[in-house]
């Protein structure tokens, strides 16, 4: 056991406060096979008064995973941006660890899926124990239709590393497409009718720049949010969890394990996840009255970890600590994610409990939703009201996610003695009554439907099956490849069984000639010619297209409209509504 980096306790809105970084802090120690790199600050050419010339289309405050994902999403649409990152490395320590299937689909559109899948550890389920008895086993939705696993475990520093590598690749192809400025701290901001003015400083001095739009992706302690006098509102829980990452060469499979009221730590909950490089994350609940500071002391960490490993039969294995921090759960949000020329995403916009892994995954969904909309507005294709739909949709998604996360939190970390008694009753009965055991289900994250989106064209035709407007198009196995292989970061007209459901040629030609990015993809029955791909009857049945159907998909893969047969003249209004398109 050795001393390790540690974060201090933040509140429920901000999460753990990361350790000191910067040139005077030294290079963070390597973790497993991961080695940190420091990136030097750079000051652009400045004009009179220390002001950078021109105005950037988009400035992103925060170069974490959400900020970098947003930058790559903007790049998919040819929009340049500047990222301002106060640190000079990718993140230090244990933060997000579980990446969902939906997030992996987003990563594929951003060009980083290979890195995530090459390093990440796939898993499909987990087990829960009451004292020492196994009382629940869960499996996440997974079948032969899926290209991607329901979840992978991947440390956040690896996630940021692969996103950064893709940024470097994009900049090699198009110099300056994503201008990431390390070691640059935002110190002031002002809004005006046509943009924002930002003050910043780095090791070389202070300067000012102008941007048309500012995306605040600067985390739980968001400077932008505080500077604008905004606050997250919602529910904060008193329960505290110590996070300990250890290096341990265990052969236990990758699954999520939870122990409730274990004899080696009575009255508490302990979670354990395998991560790449033989790193294991242990989260355990502090009991009321336990001191946070004492729990983080190296002897206390060593004593707890050894006691836990002894109890699960791995106490004979050598291990060492690589990270410690403390977390307090909260489900909080801004009341709007757009404030004039400023939009918020990720932890700057909301806070999620760790249970059900909705934190970073919600942030990736934010970036995916925002990127195409901000790009269209910046390019003059769409009215700025399109950004209001981002706020509306993602706040609705927050409430869906928060409801499930809060149920899990109230079970994992009971907020009162009443909840504690209910949990004890459920756990004590769950071994013999499997129905009651469902109360232990951690309700893992999944894609959210934007049920009331202003961008959707009604409920669409009454197809016998398939996703409704606002839902994500579900994955399907094709004769070669998968359905998501054909979903581009553009508006996609998906024609199923084009031999019977061919859309009006004049309408398709008009859409192709328009300013919006638009493609047509067709999937036909086996043996039919002239299609992009072929699928079995089961695929068409699952999508309500036994005798054909047409879906209009947004650039983020959500359904904007659907038809049994696309009526003449219906495509252009659906596109204009989904993009809030400005008149030509």
XYZ file of C-alpha atoms in Angstrom:
584
model
C 0.000 0.000 0.000
C 1.422 3.406 -0.997
C 0.300 6.988 -0.756
C -1.747 8.015 -3.794
C -3.338 11.100 -5.342
C -6.549 12.154 -3.633
C -9.428 14.514 -4.251
C -11.220 16.437 -1.541
C -14.951 16.367 -0.859
C -17.120 18.706 -2.891
C -20.834 19.237 -2.488
C -23.502 17.213 -4.275
C -23.522 19.660 -7.173
C -19.790 19.761 -7.801
C -18.526 16.299 -6.910
C -14.943 15.665 -5.731
C -12.525 18.574 -6.077
C -9.543 17.342 -8.145
C -6.001 17.521 -6.783
C -3.724 20.429 -7.588
C -2.214 20.357 -11.045
C -0.098 22.675 -13.131
C 3.605 22.879 -13.787
C 4.473 23.267 -10.105
C 2.608 20.086 -9.157
C 4.848 17.660 -11.054
C 3.730 15.076 -13.570
C 0.878 12.908 -12.228
C 2.047 9.366 -11.511
C 1.339 6.701 -14.121
C -1.646 4.431 -13.490
C -1.205 0.936 -14.850
C -0.167 1.344 -18.476
C -1.386 4.946 -18.653
C 1.256 7.680 -18.650
C 0.370 11.356 -18.363
C 1.566 14.090 -20.710
C 1.620 17.780 -19.921
C 0.646 20.206 -22.663
C 2.082 23.699 -22.688
C 0.042 26.877 -22.693
C -0.074 28.869 -25.907
C -1.075 32.477 -26.443
C -2.461 33.449 -29.869
C -1.357 36.529 -31.745
C -2.828 39.554 -29.992
C -3.798 42.979 -31.209
C -4.041 46.265 -29.317
C -5.093 45.910 -25.705
C -4.228 42.197 -25.621
C -7.289 41.213 -27.681
C -7.234 38.333 -30.157
C -8.409 39.433 -33.584
C -11.670 38.163 -35.062
C -14.474 36.164 -33.498
C -14.561 32.399 -33.053
C -17.769 30.602 -34.101
C -17.823 28.565 -30.882
C -15.751 28.735 -27.702
C -15.910 25.740 -25.361
C -15.072 26.283 -21.707
C -13.694 22.982 -20.417
C -11.613 20.361 -22.191
C -12.930 17.310 -20.371
C -14.741 14.478 -22.144
C -17.939 16.458 -22.748
C -16.101 19.496 -24.103
C -13.939 17.379 -26.411
C -16.947 15.338 -27.588
C -18.781 18.568 -28.399
C -15.744 19.864 -30.307
C -15.574 16.695 -32.411
C -19.315 16.851 -33.026
C -18.964 20.428 -34.278
C -16.043 19.308 -36.444
C -18.308 16.698 -38.060
C -20.251 19.662 -39.425
C -17.210 21.729 -40.390
C -17.502 24.226 -37.528
C -14.275 25.437 -35.950
C -14.006 25.941 -32.206
C -11.626 26.897 -29.426
C -11.401 24.809 -26.233
C -10.222 26.571 -23.074
C -8.885 24.051 -20.536
C -7.508 25.273 -17.206
C -5.527 22.065 -16.608
C -2.576 20.935 -18.692
C -3.290 17.197 -18.748
C -6.205 14.889 -19.215
C -8.026 14.235 -15.953
C -6.234 12.847 -12.929
C -7.859 10.148 -10.834
C -11.009 8.041 -10.749
C -14.043 9.787 -12.105
C -16.409 8.264 -14.666
C -15.737 4.572 -15.197
C -18.696 3.041 -17.096
C -19.526 3.911 -20.702
C -22.978 2.897 -21.986
C -23.926 1.429 -25.365
C -25.619 4.707 -26.303
C -22.407 6.603 -25.521
C -20.416 4.112 -27.598
C -22.731 4.806 -30.548
C -21.954 8.504 -30.091
C -18.238 7.766 -29.879
C -18.466 5.905 -33.179
C -19.847 9.022 -34.882
C -16.959 10.984 -33.383
C -14.326 8.538 -34.661
C -13.079 7.227 -31.308
C -14.929 3.919 -30.942
C -11.891 1.808 -31.837
C -9.866 3.254 -28.961
C -12.698 2.870 -26.463
C -13.403 -0.725 -27.453
C -9.741 -1.667 -27.722
C -9.066 -0.711 -24.106
C -12.456 -0.907 -22.409
C -13.761 -3.998 -20.639
C -17.257 -5.058 -21.813
C -19.789 -6.324 -19.287
C -23.448 -7.241 -19.287
C -24.597 -7.629 -15.691
C -23.827 -7.880 -12.034
C -24.650 -9.373 -8.663
C -25.870 -8.023 -5.338
C -25.270 -9.555 -1.906
C -27.030 -9.061 1.404
C -24.470 -9.705 4.101
C -22.792 -12.711 2.396
C -25.729 -14.222 0.460
C -26.298 -13.444 -3.212
C -29.815 -12.003 -3.475
C -30.000 -10.530 -6.969
C -28.420 -10.978 -10.368
C -29.172 -8.620 -13.250
C -28.476 -8.634 -16.974
C -28.645 -5.521 -19.106
C -30.516 -5.719 -22.436
C -28.245 -7.513 -24.867
C -28.995 -9.738 -27.848
C -27.591 -10.922 -31.158
C -28.845 -7.768 -32.917
C -26.333 -5.600 -31.052
C -23.008 -4.459 -32.431
C -21.880 -2.993 -29.113
C -21.985 -4.269 -25.520
C -24.429 -2.674 -23.083
C -21.525 -1.260 -21.066
C -17.751 -1.059 -20.962
C -15.535 -0.055 -18.080
C -12.946 2.528 -19.066
C -11.222 5.048 -16.837
C -11.991 8.662 -17.706
C -8.351 9.517 -18.382
C -8.341 6.909 -21.162
C -11.638 8.272 -22.540
C -10.170 11.773 -22.663
C -6.940 10.431 -24.187
C -8.769 8.799 -27.117
C -10.906 11.896 -27.697
C -7.743 14.004 -27.680
C -6.036 11.683 -30.153
C -8.962 12.148 -32.523
C -8.701 15.920 -32.108
C -5.031 15.688 -33.115
C -6.019 13.630 -36.179
C -8.691 16.132 -37.191
C -6.220 19.009 -36.830
C -3.672 17.210 -38.998
C -6.257 16.981 -41.766
C -7.673 20.485 -41.171
C -5.216 22.670 -39.206
C -6.884 24.763 -36.540
C -10.239 22.969 -36.742
C -10.193 22.384 -32.961
C -7.897 24.854 -31.210
C -7.356 23.408 -27.732
C -5.618 25.811 -25.366
C -4.177 24.074 -22.331
C -3.396 25.759 -19.035
C -5.805 28.575 -19.888
C -8.150 29.742 -17.156
C -11.328 31.647 -17.917
C -11.504 34.684 -15.621
C -14.373 36.782 -16.944
C -17.174 36.869 -19.483
C -19.676 39.304 -20.899
C -22.545 38.745 -23.314
C -23.723 41.045 -26.086
C -26.237 40.725 -28.906
C -23.945 38.950 -31.367
C -21.646 36.963 -29.062
C -19.525 36.818 -25.946
C -16.304 38.465 -24.798
C -14.050 36.297 -22.641
C -11.107 37.154 -20.422
C -8.503 34.492 -19.694
C -5.036 33.977 -18.424
C -2.288 31.414 -18.732
C 1.323 31.161 -17.597
C 2.314 33.730 -20.237
C -0.201 36.390 -19.223
C -3.780 37.550 -19.769
C -5.711 38.235 -22.957
C -9.228 38.610 -24.342
C -11.121 36.954 -27.188
C -14.525 37.144 -28.828
C -16.837 34.275 -29.726
C -20.245 33.976 -31.306
C -21.300 31.233 -28.866
C -19.950 29.924 -25.563
C -20.527 26.295 -24.540
C -19.952 25.827 -20.811
C -18.599 22.306 -20.348
C -16.444 23.226 -17.365
C -17.719 20.647 -14.904
C -19.350 20.579 -11.510
C -17.448 23.626 -10.304
C -18.302 25.560 -13.469
C -16.784 29.040 -13.528
C -19.263 30.065 -16.218
C -22.252 29.012 -14.135
C -20.998 30.846 -11.064
C -19.983 33.954 -13.009
C -23.512 34.201 -14.393
C -25.038 33.808 -10.921
C -26.721 30.511 -11.770
C -27.150 27.543 -9.437
C -28.123 23.905 -9.722
C -31.382 23.036 -8.007
C -32.713 19.662 -6.952
C -32.036 17.005 -4.343
C -28.780 16.512 -2.493
C -28.188 13.454 -0.314
C -26.193 13.318 2.888
C -24.751 9.877 2.185
C -21.020 9.939 1.421
C -19.067 7.371 -0.558
C -15.340 6.865 -0.428
C -13.864 5.987 -3.827
C -10.694 3.900 -3.772
C -8.889 2.707 -6.881
C -6.424 -0.108 -6.312
C -4.085 -2.028 -8.556
C -4.855 -5.723 -8.046
C -4.111 -8.677 -10.296
C -7.407 -10.463 -9.779
C -8.948 -12.899 -12.259
C -12.512 -12.089 -11.271
C -14.659 -11.347 -14.333
C -15.856 -7.892 -15.273
C -19.209 -7.370 -13.572
C -20.749 -4.965 -11.122
C -20.799 -6.302 -7.544
C -22.646 -4.699 -4.629
C -22.614 -5.796 -0.977
C -25.328 -4.489 1.346
C -24.627 -4.548 5.074
C -21.583 -6.820 4.722
C -20.225 -8.262 7.989
C -16.825 -6.665 7.309
C -18.424 -3.193 7.046
C -21.849 -3.406 8.734
C -24.461 -0.759 8.006
C -22.773 0.200 4.749
C -22.842 -0.546 1.025
C -19.751 -1.564 -0.951
C -19.460 -1.551 -4.758
C -16.653 -3.006 -6.856
C -15.846 -2.660 -10.573
C -12.987 -3.987 -12.663
C -11.229 -1.449 -14.896
C -8.442 -1.825 -17.490
C -4.807 -2.341 -16.406
C -5.756 -4.404 -13.326
C -7.291 -1.342 -11.685
C -10.280 -2.040 -9.444
C -12.643 0.663 -8.257
C -14.132 0.238 -4.792
C -16.888 2.578 -3.569
C -18.033 2.249 0.018
C -20.561 4.183 2.019
C -19.476 6.061 5.112
C -21.756 5.525 8.084
C -23.259 8.538 9.872
C -20.681 10.041 12.187
C -17.671 8.625 10.343
C -15.099 11.280 9.595
C -14.367 11.914 5.929
C -10.840 13.081 6.693
C -10.074 10.020 8.794
C -11.503 7.667 6.168
C -9.107 9.070 3.551
C -6.006 8.653 5.699
C -3.682 6.031 4.133
C -3.795 3.681 7.172
C -7.626 3.766 7.174
C -7.734 3.129 3.416
C -5.289 0.237 3.747
C -7.210 -1.296 6.618
C -10.555 -1.120 4.810
C -9.280 -2.483 1.500
C -7.463 -5.376 3.136
C -10.537 -6.234 5.219
C -12.698 -6.177 2.091
C -10.301 -8.294 0.033
C -9.989 -10.805 2.876
C -13.768 -11.108 2.977
C -14.118 -11.816 -0.769
C -11.252 -14.329 -0.820
C -8.574 -12.155 -2.431
C -6.737 -10.903 0.619
C -3.663 -12.957 -0.311
C -3.101 -10.940 -3.494
C -0.712 -7.976 -3.478
C -2.312 -4.583 -4.148
C -1.605 -0.876 -3.963
C -3.747 2.260 -3.836
C -3.680 4.566 -6.847
C -6.467 7.037 -6.006
C -8.850 8.075 -3.238
C -11.698 10.575 -3.071
C -15.122 11.132 -1.507
C -18.439 11.588 -3.289
C -21.855 12.839 -2.167
C -24.841 12.017 -4.369
C -27.139 14.643 -5.784
C -29.685 15.031 -8.598
C -29.626 18.705 -9.568
C -30.054 20.796 -12.703
C -30.168 24.301 -14.082
C -33.678 25.436 -14.986
C -32.452 26.219 -18.515
C -29.382 25.081 -20.443
C -29.433 28.144 -22.681
C -28.877 31.663 -21.401
C -28.574 33.990 -24.342
C -25.329 33.222 -26.151
C -24.248 30.697 -23.507
C -25.261 27.015 -23.468
C -24.445 24.525 -20.705
C -23.637 20.824 -20.975
C -22.422 17.980 -18.759
C -21.811 18.583 -15.078
C -21.909 22.336 -15.645
C -25.611 21.859 -16.439
C -26.585 19.073 -14.059
C -25.379 16.662 -11.389
C -26.281 12.981 -11.312
C -25.757 10.299 -8.660
C -23.184 7.682 -9.599
C -25.726 4.862 -9.335
C -26.856 3.710 -12.770
C -23.807 5.444 -14.357
C -25.725 8.432 -15.702
C -23.102 11.137 -15.093
C -20.685 11.099 -18.023
C -23.155 9.196 -20.185
C -25.660 12.049 -19.756
C -22.861 14.454 -20.645
C -22.112 12.596 -23.869
C -25.835 12.712 -24.708
C -25.769 16.471 -24.073
C -22.830 16.893 -26.449
C -24.476 14.701 -29.088
C -27.721 16.679 -28.925
C -26.010 20.071 -28.832
C -23.292 19.597 -31.463
C -25.445 19.482 -34.590
C -27.808 22.174 -33.342
C -25.023 24.582 -32.398
C -23.292 23.842 -35.710
C -26.450 24.568 -37.713
C -27.000 27.839 -35.844
C -23.338 28.866 -36.187
C -23.480 28.138 -39.937
C -26.641 30.198 -40.362
C -28.773 27.203 -41.375
C -31.083 27.262 -38.369
C -32.779 29.758 -36.130
C -31.233 30.167 -32.673
C -34.494 28.744 -31.292
C -33.045 25.343 -32.200
C -30.847 25.729 -29.120
C -33.952 26.127 -26.977
C -34.953 22.641 -28.134
C -31.583 21.404 -26.842
C -32.408 22.798 -23.413
C -35.962 21.459 -23.462
C -34.995 17.967 -24.590
C -32.032 17.536 -22.284
C -33.840 18.886 -19.202
C -36.642 16.400 -19.916
C -33.972 13.688 -20.183
C -32.469 14.856 -16.888
C -35.776 14.305 -15.106
C -36.148 10.815 -16.595
C -32.592 9.937 -15.602
C -32.874 11.590 -12.205
C -36.041 9.701 -11.323
C -34.318 6.365 -11.901
C -31.048 7.495 -10.354
C -32.789 8.803 -7.232
C -34.605 5.495 -6.762
C -31.269 3.724 -6.923
C -29.675 6.302 -4.618
C -32.418 5.980 -2.018
C -31.808 2.239 -1.995
C -28.003 2.408 -2.106
C -27.745 5.299 0.360
C -31.008 5.583 2.353
C -31.730 9.244 3.194
C -33.685 8.443 6.369
C -34.327 5.681 8.875
C -37.604 4.927 7.098
C -35.828 4.220 3.814
C -33.243 2.226 5.748
C -35.942 -0.016 7.226
C -37.530 -0.550 3.807
C -34.168 -1.533 2.377
C -33.470 -3.968 5.209
C -36.874 -5.587 4.676
C -36.361 -5.907 0.916
C -32.874 -7.336 1.303
C -33.820 -9.815 4.013
C -36.688 -11.191 1.883
C -35.032 -11.044 -1.526
C -33.127 -14.327 -1.310
C -36.373 -16.286 -0.979
C -38.704 -13.987 -2.960
C -37.266 -13.172 -6.370
C -39.964 -10.596 -7.135
C -38.870 -8.503 -4.191
C -35.278 -8.824 -5.398
C -36.209 -6.587 -8.355
C -36.150 -3.678 -5.889
C -32.367 -4.066 -5.887
C -32.139 -3.491 -9.660
C -29.642 -0.644 -10.223
C -31.614 0.637 -13.253
C -28.649 1.207 -15.548
C -28.798 4.102 -17.993
C -30.356 3.767 -21.428
C -31.299 6.069 -24.296
C -34.089 8.537 -23.459
C -37.012 9.361 -25.742
C -37.639 13.073 -26.368
C -41.378 12.538 -26.104
C -42.432 16.194 -26.310
C -39.761 17.479 -28.661
C -40.780 20.524 -30.716
C -38.655 19.077 -33.526
C -40.789 15.954 -34.038
C -43.567 15.777 -36.611
C -46.325 14.294 -34.463
C -46.614 10.591 -33.716
C -46.191 9.668 -37.371
C -48.081 6.937 -39.131
C -49.489 4.135 -36.999
C -46.845 1.546 -37.771
C -47.309 -1.815 -36.016
C -43.876 -1.521 -34.369
C -40.682 0.514 -34.438
C -39.442 3.643 -32.663
C -41.741 6.633 -32.224
C -40.661 10.203 -33.026
C -38.205 11.294 -30.347
C -36.826 7.790 -29.802
C -33.409 6.548 -30.891
C -33.439 4.186 -33.861
C -32.678 0.782 -32.299
C -29.802 -1.330 -33.508
C -30.503 -4.152 -35.944
C -28.321 -6.887 -37.407
C -28.238 -6.697 -41.222
C -27.031 -9.313 -43.676
C -23.706 -7.458 -43.572
C -23.009 -5.106 -40.706
C -25.542 -3.241 -38.595
C -28.178 -0.565 -38.998
C -26.132 2.079 -37.150
C -23.446 1.708 -39.826
C -25.823 3.649 -42.077
C -26.821 6.418 -39.643
C -24.665 9.426 -40.520
C -24.127 12.650 -38.537
C -26.658 14.242 -40.902
C -30.384 14.041 -41.496
C -30.894 10.506 -42.754
C -33.943 9.379 -44.696
C -34.043 5.662 -43.903
C -36.119 3.820 -46.502
C -37.085 0.289 -45.493
C -38.064 -2.024 -48.346
C -37.649 0.642 -51.052
C -39.115 -1.726 -53.627
C -42.540 -0.939 -52.108
C -41.956 2.231 -50.054
C -39.907 4.388 -52.406
C -40.189 8.075 -51.408
C -41.217 10.696 -53.985
C -38.159 11.328 -56.136
C -38.854 15.053 -56.517
C -38.991 15.551 -52.724
C -35.729 13.644 -52.212
C -34.033 15.677 -54.941
C -35.205 18.916 -53.309
C -33.864 17.818 -49.915
C -30.517 16.884 -51.422
C -30.236 20.288 -53.066
C -31.006 22.112 -49.810
C -28.473 23.517 -47.367
C -29.107 20.954 -44.626
C -26.824 17.894 -44.551
C -29.061 15.135 -45.880
C -28.541 11.557 -47.035
C -30.805 8.705 -48.109
C -30.153 5.139 -46.978
C -32.161 2.139 -48.131
C -32.447 -1.349 -46.678
C -34.119 -3.954 -48.832
C -35.253 -7.552 -48.587
C -32.704 -10.244 -49.536
C -32.260 -10.526 -53.269
C -33.573 -7.033 -54.023
C -31.231 -4.761 -55.936
C -30.383 -1.083 -55.711
C -30.210 -0.835 -51.885
C -27.436 0.099 -49.503
C -27.978 -3.001 -47.368
C -30.220 -6.016 -46.943
C -31.995 -7.430 -43.918
C -34.081 -10.378 -42.850
C -37.873 -10.167 -42.424
C -37.369 -10.048 -38.645
C -35.655 -6.647 -38.951
C -38.528 -5.167 -40.935
C -41.009 -6.624 -38.471
C -39.149 -5.057 -35.523
C -39.288 -1.655 -37.255
C -42.913 -1.899 -38.301
C -41.935 -2.179 -41.962
C -43.240 -5.572 -43.051
C -44.579 -3.859 -46.175
C -42.221 -0.888 -46.050
C -41.703 2.279 -43.996
C -39.724 5.512 -44.101
C -38.004 7.162 -41.124
C -36.432 10.611 -40.961
C -33.543 10.494 -38.486
C -31.887 13.505 -36.910
C -28.086 13.828 -36.897
C -28.087 12.422 -33.333
C -29.988 9.298 -34.427
C -33.345 10.230 -32.883
C -36.444 9.814 -35.039
C -37.840 13.145 -36.295
C -40.708 11.657 -38.317
C -41.926 8.334 -39.695
C -44.322 7.259 -42.415
C -45.779 4.071 -43.801
C -45.534 5.806 -47.165
C -43.904 9.214 -47.449
C -46.633 11.518 -48.848
C -45.632 13.953 -51.584
C -44.669 17.296 -50.079
C -44.220 15.951 -46.497
C -40.428 15.635 -46.374
C -39.457 19.303 -46.609
C -41.763 20.498 -43.785
C -40.502 17.671 -41.532
C -36.893 18.636 -42.250
C -37.578 22.324 -41.701
C -39.288 21.617 -38.387
C -36.570 19.257 -37.152
C -33.819 21.763 -37.996
C -35.745 24.973 -37.231
C -34.475 25.896 -40.672
C -34.113 29.535 -41.637
C -35.815 30.567 -44.890
C -33.491 30.505 -47.892
